[in-house]
Coordinates of C-alpha atoms and ligand atoms in Angstrom, one line a residue:
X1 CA 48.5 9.1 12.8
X2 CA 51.2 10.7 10.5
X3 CA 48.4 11.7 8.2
X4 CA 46.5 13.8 11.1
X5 CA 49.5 15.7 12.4
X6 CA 50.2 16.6 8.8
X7 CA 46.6 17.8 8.6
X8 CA 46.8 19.6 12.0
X9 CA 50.1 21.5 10.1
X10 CA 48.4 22.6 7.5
X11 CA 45.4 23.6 9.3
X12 CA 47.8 25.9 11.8
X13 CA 49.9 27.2 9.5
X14 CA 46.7 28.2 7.1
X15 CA 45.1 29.9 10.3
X16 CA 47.9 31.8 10.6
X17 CA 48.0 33.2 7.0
X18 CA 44.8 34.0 7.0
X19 CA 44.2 36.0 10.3
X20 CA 47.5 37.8 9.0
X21 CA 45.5 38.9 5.6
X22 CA 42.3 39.6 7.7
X23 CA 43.8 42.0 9.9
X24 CA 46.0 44.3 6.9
X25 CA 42.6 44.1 5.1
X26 CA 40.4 45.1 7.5
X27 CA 42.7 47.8 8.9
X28 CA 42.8 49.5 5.7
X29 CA 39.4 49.8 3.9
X30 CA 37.9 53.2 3.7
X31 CA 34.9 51.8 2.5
X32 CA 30.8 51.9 4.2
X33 CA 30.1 48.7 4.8
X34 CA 26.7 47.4 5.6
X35 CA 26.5 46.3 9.6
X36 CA 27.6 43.2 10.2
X37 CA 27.4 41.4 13.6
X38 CA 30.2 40.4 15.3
X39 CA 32.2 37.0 13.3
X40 CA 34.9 34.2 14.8
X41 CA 38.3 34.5 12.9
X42 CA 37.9 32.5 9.9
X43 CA 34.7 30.1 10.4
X44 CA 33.0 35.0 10.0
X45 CA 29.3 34.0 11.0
X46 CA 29.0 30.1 9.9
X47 CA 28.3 29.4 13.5
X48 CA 25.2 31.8 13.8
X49 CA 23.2 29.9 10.8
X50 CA 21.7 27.3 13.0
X51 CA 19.2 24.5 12.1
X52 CA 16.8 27.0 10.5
X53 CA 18.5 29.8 8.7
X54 CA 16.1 31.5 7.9
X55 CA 14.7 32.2 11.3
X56 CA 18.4 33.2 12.4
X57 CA 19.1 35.1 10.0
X58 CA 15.9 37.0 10.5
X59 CA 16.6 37.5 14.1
X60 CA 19.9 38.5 13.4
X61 CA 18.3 41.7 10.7
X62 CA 16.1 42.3 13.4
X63 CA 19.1 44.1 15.6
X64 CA 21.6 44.6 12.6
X65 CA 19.2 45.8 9.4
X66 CA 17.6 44.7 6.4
X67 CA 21.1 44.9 4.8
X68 CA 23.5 43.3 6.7
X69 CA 27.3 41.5 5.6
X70 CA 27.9 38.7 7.2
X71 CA 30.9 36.5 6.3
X72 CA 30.6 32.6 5.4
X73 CA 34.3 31.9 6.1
X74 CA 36.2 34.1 3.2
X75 CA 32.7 34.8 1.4
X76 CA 31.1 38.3 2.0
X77 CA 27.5 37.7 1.7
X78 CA 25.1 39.9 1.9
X79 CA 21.8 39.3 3.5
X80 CA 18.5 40.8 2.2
X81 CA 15.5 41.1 4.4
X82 CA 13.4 44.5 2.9
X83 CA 11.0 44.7 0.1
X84 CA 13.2 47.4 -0.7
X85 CA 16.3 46.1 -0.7
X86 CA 15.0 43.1 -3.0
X87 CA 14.2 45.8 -5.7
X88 CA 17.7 46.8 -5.8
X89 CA 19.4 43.6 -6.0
X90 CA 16.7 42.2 -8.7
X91 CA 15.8 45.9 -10.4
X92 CA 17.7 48.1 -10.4
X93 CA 21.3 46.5 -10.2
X94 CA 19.7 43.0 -11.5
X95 CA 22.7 42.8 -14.0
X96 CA 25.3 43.5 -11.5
X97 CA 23.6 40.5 -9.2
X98 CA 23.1 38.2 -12.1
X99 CA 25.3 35.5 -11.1
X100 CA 25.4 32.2 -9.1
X101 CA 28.2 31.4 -6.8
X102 CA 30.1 28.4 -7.9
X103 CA 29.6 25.5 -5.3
X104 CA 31.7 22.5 -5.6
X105 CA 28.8 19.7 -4.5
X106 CA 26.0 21.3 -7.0
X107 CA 28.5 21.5 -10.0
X108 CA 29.2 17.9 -9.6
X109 CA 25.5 17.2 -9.5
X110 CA 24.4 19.2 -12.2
X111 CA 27.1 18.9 -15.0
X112 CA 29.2 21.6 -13.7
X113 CA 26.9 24.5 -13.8
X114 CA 26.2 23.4 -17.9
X115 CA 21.9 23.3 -16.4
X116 CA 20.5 27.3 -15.8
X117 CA 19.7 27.3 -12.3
X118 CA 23.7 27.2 -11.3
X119 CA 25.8 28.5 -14.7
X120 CA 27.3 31.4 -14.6
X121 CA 25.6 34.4 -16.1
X122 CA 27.0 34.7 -19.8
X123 CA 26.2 34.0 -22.7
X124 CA 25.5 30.4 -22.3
X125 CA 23.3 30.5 -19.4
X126 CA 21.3 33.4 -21.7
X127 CA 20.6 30.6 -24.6
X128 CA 19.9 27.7 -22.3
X129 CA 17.4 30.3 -20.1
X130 CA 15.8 31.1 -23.5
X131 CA 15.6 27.2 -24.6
X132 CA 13.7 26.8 -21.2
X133 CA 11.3 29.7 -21.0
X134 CA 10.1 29.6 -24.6
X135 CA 10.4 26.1 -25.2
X136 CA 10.1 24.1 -22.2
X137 CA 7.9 26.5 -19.3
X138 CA 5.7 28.9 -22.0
X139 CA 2.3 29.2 -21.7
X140 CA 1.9 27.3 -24.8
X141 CA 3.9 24.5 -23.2
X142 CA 2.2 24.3 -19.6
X143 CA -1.2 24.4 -21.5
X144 CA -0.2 21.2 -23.4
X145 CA 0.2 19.2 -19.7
X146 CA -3.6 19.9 -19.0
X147 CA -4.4 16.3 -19.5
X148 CA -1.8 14.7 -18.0
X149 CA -2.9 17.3 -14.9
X150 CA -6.4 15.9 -15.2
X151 CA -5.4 12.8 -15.5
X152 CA -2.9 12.5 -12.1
X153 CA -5.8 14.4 -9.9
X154 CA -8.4 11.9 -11.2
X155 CA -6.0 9.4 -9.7
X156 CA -5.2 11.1 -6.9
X157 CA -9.0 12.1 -5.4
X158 CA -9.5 8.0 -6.3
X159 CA -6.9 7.5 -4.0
X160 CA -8.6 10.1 -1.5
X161 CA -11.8 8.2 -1.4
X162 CA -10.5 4.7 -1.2
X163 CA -9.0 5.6 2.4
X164 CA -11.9 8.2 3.0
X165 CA -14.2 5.3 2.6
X166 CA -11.8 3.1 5.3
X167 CA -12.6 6.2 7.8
X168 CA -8.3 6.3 7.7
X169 CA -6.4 9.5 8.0
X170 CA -4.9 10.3 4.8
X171 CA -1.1 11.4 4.4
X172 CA -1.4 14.4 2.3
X173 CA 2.3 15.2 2.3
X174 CA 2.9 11.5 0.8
X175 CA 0.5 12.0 -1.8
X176 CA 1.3 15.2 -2.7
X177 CA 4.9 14.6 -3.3
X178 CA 3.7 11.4 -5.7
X179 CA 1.5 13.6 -7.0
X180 CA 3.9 16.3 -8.3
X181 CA 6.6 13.4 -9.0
X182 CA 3.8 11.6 -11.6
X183 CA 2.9 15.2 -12.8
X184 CA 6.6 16.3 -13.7
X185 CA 7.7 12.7 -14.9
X186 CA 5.6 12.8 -17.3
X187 CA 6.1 16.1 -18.3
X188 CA 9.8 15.9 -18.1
X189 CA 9.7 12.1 -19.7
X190 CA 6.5 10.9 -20.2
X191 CA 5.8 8.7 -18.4
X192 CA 6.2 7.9 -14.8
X193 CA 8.4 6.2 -12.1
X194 CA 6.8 6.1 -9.2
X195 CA 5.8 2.2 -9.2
X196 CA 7.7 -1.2 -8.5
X197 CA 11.3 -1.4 -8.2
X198 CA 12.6 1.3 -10.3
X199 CA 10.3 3.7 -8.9
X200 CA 11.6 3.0 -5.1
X201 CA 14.9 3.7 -6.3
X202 CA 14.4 7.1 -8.2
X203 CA 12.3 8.1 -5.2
X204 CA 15.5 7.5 -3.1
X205 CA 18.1 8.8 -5.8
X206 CA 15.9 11.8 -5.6
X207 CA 15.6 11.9 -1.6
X208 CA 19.6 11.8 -1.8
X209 CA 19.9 14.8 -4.1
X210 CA 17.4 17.1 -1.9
X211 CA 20.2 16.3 0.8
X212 CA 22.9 16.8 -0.9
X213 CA 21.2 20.2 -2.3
X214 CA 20.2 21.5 1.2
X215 CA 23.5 20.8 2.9
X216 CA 25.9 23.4 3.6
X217 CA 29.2 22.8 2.6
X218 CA 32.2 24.4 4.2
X219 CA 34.7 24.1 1.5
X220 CA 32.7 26.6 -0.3
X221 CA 33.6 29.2 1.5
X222 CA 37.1 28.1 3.5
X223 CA 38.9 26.6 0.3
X224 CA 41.8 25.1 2.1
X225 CA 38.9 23.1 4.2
X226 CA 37.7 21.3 1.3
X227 CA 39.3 18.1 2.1
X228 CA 36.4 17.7 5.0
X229 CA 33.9 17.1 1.6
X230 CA 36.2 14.1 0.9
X231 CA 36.6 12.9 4.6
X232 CA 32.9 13.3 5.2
X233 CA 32.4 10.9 2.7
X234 CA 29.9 14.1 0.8
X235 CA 31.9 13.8 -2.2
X236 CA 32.0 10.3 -2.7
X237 CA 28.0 10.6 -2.0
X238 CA 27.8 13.5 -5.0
X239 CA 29.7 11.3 -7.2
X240 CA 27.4 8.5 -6.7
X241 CA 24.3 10.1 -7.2
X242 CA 25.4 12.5 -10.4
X243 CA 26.6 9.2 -11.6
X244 CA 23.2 7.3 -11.0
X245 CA 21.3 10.4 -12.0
X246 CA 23.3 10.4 -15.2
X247 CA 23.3 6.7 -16.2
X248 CA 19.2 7.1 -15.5
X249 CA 18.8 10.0 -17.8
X250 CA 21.0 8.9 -20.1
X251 CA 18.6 5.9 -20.8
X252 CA 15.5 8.0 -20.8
X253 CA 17.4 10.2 -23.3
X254 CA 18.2 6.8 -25.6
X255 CA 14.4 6.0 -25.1
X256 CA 13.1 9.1 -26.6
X257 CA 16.3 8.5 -29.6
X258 CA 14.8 5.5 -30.3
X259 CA 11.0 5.9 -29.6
X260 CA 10.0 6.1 -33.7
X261 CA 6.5 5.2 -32.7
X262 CA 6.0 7.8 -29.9
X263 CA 7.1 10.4 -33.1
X264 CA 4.3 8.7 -35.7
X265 CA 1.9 8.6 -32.7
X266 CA 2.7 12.6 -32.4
X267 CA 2.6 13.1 -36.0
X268 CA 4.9 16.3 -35.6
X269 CA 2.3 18.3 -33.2
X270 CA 3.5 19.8 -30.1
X271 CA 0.2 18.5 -28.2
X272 CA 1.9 15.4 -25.8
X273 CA 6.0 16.4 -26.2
X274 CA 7.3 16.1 -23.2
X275 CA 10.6 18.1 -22.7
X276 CA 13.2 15.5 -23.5
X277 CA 11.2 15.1 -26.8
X278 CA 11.3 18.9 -27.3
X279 CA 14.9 19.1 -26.4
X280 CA 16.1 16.7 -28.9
X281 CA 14.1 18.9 -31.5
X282 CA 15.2 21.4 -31.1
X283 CA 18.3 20.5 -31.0
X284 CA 18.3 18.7 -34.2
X285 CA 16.5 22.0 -35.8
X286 CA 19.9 24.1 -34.2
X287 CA 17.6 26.9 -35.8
X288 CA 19.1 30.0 -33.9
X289 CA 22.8 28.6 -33.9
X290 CA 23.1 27.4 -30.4
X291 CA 24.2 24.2 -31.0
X292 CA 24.2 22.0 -27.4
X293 CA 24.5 18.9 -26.4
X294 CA 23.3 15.8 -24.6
X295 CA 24.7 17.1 -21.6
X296 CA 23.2 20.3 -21.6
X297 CA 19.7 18.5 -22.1
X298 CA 20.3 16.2 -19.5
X299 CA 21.3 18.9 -17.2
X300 CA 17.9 20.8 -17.9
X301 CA 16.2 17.9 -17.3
X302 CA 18.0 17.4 -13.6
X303 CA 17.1 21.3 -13.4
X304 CA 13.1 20.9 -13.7
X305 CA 13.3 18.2 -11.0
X306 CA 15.5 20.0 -8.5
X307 CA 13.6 23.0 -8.6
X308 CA 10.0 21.9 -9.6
X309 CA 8.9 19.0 -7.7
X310 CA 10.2 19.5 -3.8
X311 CA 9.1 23.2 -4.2
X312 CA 5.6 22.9 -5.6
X313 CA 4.6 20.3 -3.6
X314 CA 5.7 21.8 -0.4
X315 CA 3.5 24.9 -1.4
X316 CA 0.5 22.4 -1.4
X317 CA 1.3 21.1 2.2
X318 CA 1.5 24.6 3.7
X319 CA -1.8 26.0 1.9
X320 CA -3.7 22.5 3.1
X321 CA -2.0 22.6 6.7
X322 CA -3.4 26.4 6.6
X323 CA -6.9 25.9 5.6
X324 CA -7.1 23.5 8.5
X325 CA -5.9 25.8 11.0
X326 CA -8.5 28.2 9.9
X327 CA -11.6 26.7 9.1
X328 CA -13.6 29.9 8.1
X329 CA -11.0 30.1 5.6
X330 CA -11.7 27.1 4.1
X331 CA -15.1 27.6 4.3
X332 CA -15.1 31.2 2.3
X333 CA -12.6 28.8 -0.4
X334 CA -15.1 25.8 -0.4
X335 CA -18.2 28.2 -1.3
X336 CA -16.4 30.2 -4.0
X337 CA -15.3 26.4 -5.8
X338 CA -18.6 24.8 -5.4
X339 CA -20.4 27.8 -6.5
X340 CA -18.4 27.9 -9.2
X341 CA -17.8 24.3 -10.5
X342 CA -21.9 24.5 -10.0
X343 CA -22.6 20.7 -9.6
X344 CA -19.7 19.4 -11.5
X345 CA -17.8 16.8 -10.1
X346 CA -14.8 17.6 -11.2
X347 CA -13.1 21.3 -11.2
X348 CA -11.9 22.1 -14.7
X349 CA -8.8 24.3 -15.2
X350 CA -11.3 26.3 -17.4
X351 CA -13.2 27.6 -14.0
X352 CA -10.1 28.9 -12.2
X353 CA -10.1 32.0 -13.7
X354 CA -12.8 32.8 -12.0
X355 CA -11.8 31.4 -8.5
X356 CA -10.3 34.8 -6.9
X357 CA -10.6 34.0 -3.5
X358 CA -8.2 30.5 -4.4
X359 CA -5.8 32.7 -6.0
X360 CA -5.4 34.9 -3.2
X361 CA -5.4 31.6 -0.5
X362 CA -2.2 30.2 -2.5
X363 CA -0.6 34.1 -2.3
X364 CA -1.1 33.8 1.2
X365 CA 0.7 31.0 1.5
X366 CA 3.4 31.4 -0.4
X367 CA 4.0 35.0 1.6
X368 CA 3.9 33.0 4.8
X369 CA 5.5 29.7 3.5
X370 CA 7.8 30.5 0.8
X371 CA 8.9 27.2 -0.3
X372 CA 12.5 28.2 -0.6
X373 CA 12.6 30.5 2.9
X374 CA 16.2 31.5 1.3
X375 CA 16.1 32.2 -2.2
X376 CA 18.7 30.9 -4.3
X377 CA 22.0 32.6 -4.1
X378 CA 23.1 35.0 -6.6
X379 CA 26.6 36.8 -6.9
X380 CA 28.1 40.4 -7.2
X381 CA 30.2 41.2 -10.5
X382 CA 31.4 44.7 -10.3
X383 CA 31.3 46.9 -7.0
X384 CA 28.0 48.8 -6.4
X385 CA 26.6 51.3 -3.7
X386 CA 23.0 49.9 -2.5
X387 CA 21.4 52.2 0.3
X388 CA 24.7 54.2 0.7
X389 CA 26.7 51.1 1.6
X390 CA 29.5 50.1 -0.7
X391 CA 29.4 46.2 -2.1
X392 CA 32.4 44.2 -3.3
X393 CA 32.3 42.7 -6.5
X394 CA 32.1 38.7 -5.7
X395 CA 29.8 39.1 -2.8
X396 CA 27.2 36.1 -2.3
X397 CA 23.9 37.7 -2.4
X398 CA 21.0 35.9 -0.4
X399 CA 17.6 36.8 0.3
X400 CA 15.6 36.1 3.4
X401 CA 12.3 35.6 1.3
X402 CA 10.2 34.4 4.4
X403 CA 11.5 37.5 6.7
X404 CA 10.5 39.7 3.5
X405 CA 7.2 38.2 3.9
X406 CA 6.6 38.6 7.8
X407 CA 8.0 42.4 7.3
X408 CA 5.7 44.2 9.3
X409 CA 7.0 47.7 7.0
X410 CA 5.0 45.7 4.1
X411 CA 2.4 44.1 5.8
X412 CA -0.7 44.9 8.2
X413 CA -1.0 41.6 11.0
X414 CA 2.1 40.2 9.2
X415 CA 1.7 36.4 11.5
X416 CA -1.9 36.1 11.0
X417 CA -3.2 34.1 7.7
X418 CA -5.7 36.4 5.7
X419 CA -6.1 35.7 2.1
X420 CA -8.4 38.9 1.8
X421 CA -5.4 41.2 2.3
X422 CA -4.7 39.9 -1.5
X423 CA -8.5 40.5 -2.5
X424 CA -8.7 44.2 -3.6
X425 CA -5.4 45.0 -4.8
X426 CA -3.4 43.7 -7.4
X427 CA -0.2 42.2 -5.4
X428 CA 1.4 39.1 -7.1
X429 CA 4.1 36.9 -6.9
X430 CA 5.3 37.4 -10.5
X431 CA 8.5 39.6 -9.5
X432 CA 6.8 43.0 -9.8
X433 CA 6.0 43.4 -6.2
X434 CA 9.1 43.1 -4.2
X435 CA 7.3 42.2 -1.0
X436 CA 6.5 39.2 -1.7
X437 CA 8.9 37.4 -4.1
X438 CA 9.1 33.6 -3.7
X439 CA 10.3 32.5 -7.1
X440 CA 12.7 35.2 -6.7
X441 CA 12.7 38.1 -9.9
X442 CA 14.5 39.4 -12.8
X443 CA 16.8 37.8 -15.0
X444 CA 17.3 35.0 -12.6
X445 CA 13.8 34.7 -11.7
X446 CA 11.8 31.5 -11.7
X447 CA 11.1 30.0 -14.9
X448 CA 8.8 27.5 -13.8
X449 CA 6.1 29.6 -11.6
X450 CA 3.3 29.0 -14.2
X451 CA 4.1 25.3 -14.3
X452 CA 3.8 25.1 -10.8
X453 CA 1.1 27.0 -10.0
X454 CA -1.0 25.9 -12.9
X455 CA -0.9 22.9 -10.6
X456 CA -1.2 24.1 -7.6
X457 CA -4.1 25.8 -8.1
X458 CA -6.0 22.9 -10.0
X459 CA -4.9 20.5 -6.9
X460 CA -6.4 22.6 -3.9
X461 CA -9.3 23.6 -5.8
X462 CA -10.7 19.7 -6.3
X463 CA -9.3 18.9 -3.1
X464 CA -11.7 21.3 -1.8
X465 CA -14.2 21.1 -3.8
X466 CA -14.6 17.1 -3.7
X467 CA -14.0 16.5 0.0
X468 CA -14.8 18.0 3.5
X469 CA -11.7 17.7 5.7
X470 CA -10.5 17.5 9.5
X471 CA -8.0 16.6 11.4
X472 CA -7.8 13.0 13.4
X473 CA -9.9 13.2 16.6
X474 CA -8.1 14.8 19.2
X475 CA -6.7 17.1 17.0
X476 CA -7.7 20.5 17.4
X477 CA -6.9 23.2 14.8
X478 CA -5.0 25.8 16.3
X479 CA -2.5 22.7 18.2
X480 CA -1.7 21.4 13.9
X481 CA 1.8 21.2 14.5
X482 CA 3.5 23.8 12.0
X483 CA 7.7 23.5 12.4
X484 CA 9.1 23.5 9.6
X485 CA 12.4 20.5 8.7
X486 CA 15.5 21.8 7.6
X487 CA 17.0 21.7 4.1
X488 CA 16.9 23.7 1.3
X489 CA 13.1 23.5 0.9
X490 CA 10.8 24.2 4.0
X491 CA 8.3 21.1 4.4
X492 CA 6.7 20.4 7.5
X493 CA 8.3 18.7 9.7
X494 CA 5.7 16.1 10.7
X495 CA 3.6 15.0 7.7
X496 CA 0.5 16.2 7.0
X497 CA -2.3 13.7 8.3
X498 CA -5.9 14.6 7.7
X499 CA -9.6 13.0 7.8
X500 CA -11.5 13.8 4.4
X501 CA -15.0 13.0 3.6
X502 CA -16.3 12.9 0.2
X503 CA -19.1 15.2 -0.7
X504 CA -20.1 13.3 -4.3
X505 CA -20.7 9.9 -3.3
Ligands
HEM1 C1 6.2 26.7 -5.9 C2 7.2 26.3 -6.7 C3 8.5 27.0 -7.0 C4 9.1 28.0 -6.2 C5 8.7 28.6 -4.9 C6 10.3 28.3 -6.9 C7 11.3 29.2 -6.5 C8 12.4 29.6 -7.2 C9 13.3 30.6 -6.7 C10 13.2 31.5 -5.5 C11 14.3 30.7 -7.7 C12 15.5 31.6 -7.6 C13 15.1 33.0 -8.2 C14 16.1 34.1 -8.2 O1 17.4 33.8 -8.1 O2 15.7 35.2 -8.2 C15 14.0 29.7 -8.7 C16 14.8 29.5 -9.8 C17 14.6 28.5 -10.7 N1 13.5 27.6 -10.7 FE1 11.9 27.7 -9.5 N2 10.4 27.6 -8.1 C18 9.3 26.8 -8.1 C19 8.9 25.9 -9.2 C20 9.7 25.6 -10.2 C21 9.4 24.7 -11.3 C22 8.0 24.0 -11.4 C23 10.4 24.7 -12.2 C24 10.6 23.9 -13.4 C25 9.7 23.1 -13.9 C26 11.5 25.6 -11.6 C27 12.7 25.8 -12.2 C28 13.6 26.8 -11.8 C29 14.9 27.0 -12.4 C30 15.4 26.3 -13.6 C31 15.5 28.1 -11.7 C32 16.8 28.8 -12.0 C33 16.6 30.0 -12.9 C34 18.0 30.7 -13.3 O3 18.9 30.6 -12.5 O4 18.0 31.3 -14.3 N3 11.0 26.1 -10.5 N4 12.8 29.1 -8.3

């Protein structure tokens, strides 16, 4: 009892304090700020997120701008919902916007910030970024994973056909989430654990993570409230799972020490490292002085599984949930494959080059579907005028990715799903186009976009190619269910459950 009316002391007398500072600060800036709808005394717009934040924030742009301040207790944070004002925050003043806000729950999980998506920008996060886009996400590096693509969507269409051939829906959004688990296991570790015992629990360690990821923590922005982290119980949950995580990768890290064979096997070529194996050589090669440690490899590691798996496979549910809804669609993607894999069984990574009309499919998913709807956060270091409004140094910066997409200023029929708006022009999703940006761009950008689309696009185009699909009787395509859950990641709500009839048999 004592312990409450202590905390409902502290809680008054903190309220107090802080309306005081509110009002003297508010009264006295001269500055233009960007509109800002109307906020509650300390909680600023918390309350006006919702369950989808995305979608509120959207509507909220839609009466206040494309650049619009809203306040996340203490936190200025500026909201981004224009092509154009994307370009400024990731162009033109992409140094000034080139950090991550700190968050209390992610730097428990990930090391505190020592991984790249959530260091600070400095001179660290510039080494470990290098380490990751030469080393670990290159070209070079994703080519080397062709077989263990190959291999995983041999196993998958397998799986495919053996319920196909029981006339059983299949749950594509299971199988596509082991799918990209096997895929980036091996690549991470190589090898996999998705099966027996240990692979339950790493599926549920993982599970707890995305959680802990998507949840929205309100001593992040109202300091003096972090003690509801502790009451809820969220930091003793963080601390379990960045323990677990850690004690995991820690033996996978001893493995790969130890593994003396797995080194003869290799006989010093790159072909079949996997990125723990790469890590430690380079780290024993220290060849352009950046010395690092365990810790920093372990925190990459956590890095490519955070932001690779939940995010590509999500992109696979959306462009399969799509095709359904529009079966001329898939019909215009199923001619170009089969044309082009002419009689082959099997669709090689070789023939997507070719496959334009694919290409443009995934674009048009990833405009309407951006796996993360809200890009990652990034943070203000100096002050900086952007469209004639003034912006405080430490203001959160967050983009509404999936409003950017539905923009009808950038796009002609913004709701409806047409991959031939992507057929005769040369839009991409590489960061150069700023209307349609899901892995983000610039410094921060996405450093895995090759990695995950050189699966992506290998995935739908055998699942096309090697099956016919429907939905279960009763079913008609334009009642497919498309709400999305919450989180950080947008998935469908209700899994993905689909009829598929094999067309080698
Ligand atoms: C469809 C799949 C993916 C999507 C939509 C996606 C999206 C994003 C976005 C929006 C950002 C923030 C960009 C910014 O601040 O401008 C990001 C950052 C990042 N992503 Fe991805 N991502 C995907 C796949 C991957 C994969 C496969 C990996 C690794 C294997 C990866 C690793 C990272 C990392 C490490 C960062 C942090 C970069 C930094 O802060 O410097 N992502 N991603």
């Amino acid at each position: 009892m004592l312990q409450f009316y202590i905390i409902y002391v502290i809680l008054f007398i903190s309220s107090a304090c802080f309306l005081i500072k509110w009002f003297f600060s508010s009264s006295s800036s001269h500055k233009i700020l960007p509109p800002s709808p109307p906020k509650l005394p300390i909680f600023g717009n918390i309350h006006q997120l919702g369950m989808h934040p995305h979608l509120s924030l959207h509507s909220l742009a839609q009466r206040h701008g494309p650049l619009m301040l809203l306040h996340f207790g203490r936190v200025p944070v500026l909201i981004i919902s224009c092509a154009n004002a994307a370009r400024k925050i990731t162009k033109t003043y992409d140094l000034i916007f080139s950090n991550r806000p700190k968050s209390m729950i992610k730097y428990k999980l990930f090391y505190d910030g020592k991984d790249v998506a959530f260091a600070p920008y400095g001179e660290y996060w510039r080494k470990i970024r290098s380490l990751c886009v030469l080393q670990l996400l290159s070209n070079f590096r994703v080519q080397s994973f062709k077989t263990v693509r190959e291999e995983e969507i041999s196993l998958f269409m397998k799986k495919i056909e053996s319920y196909a051939s029981l006339t059983i829906p299949v749950n594509l959004s299971e199988m596509f989430s082991l799918f990209t688990n096997d895929v980036v296991c091996r690549a991470a570790f190589g090898r996999k654990y998705s099966e027996g015992e240990g692979g339950r629990k790493f599926k549920e360690l993982f599970g707890e993570l995305g959680q802990l990821l998507g949840g929205f923590y309100i001593g992040d922005f109202i300091p003096w409230l972090r003690w509801v982290n502790y009451f809820s119980g969220i930091d003793a949950k963080a601390n379990k799972v960045a323990k677990e995580f850690d004690e995991f990768l820690d033996k996978v890290v001893e493995e790969h020490l130890h593994g003396q064979e797995r080194e003869i096997k290799n006989h010093g070529s790159q072909e079949g490292k996997d990125f723990v194996d790469v890590l430690l050589e380079v780290q024993k090669d220290n060849k352009d002085d950046f010395s690092f440690d365990i810790v920093t490899i372990k925190a990459l590691i956590l890095d490519v599984f955070a932001g690779g798996t939940d995010t590509t496979y999500t992109l696979m549910e959306w462009a399969m949930a799509e095709l359904l809804r529009h079966p001329r669609v898939m019909k215009e993607l199923q001619n170009e494959v089969r044309r082009i894999a002419n009689g082959k069984q099997n669709v090689k990574e070789e023939d997507l080059d070719k496959m334009h009309y694919l290409k443009a499919v995934l674009k048009e998913t990833l405009r309407l579907h951006p796996p993360l709807p809200l890009s990652v956060p990034r943070e203000s270091t100096q002050d900086v005028k952007i469209m004639g409004y003034n912006i405080s140094a430490g203001t959160t910066v967050i983009t509404n990715v999936w409003a950017i997409g539905r923009d009808p200023t950038s796009w002609d029929k913004p709701h409806d799903f047409s991959p031939e708006r992507f057929l005769n022009n040369s839009i991409d999703f590489k960061g150069h186009d700023f209307q349609l940006i899901p892995f983000g761009a610039g410094r921060r950008g996405c450093p895995g976009t090759l990695f995950a689309m050189a699966t992506n696009e290998i995935v739908l185009a055998n699942l096309v190619h090697r099956f016919d699909w429907s939905l279960p009787v009763g079913t008609k395509p334009e009642d497919l269910d498309m709400t999305e859950c919450t989180g950080i990641t947008a998935h469908r709500m209700i899994p993905l459950r689909v009829v598929a009839t094999p067309t080698f048999q």
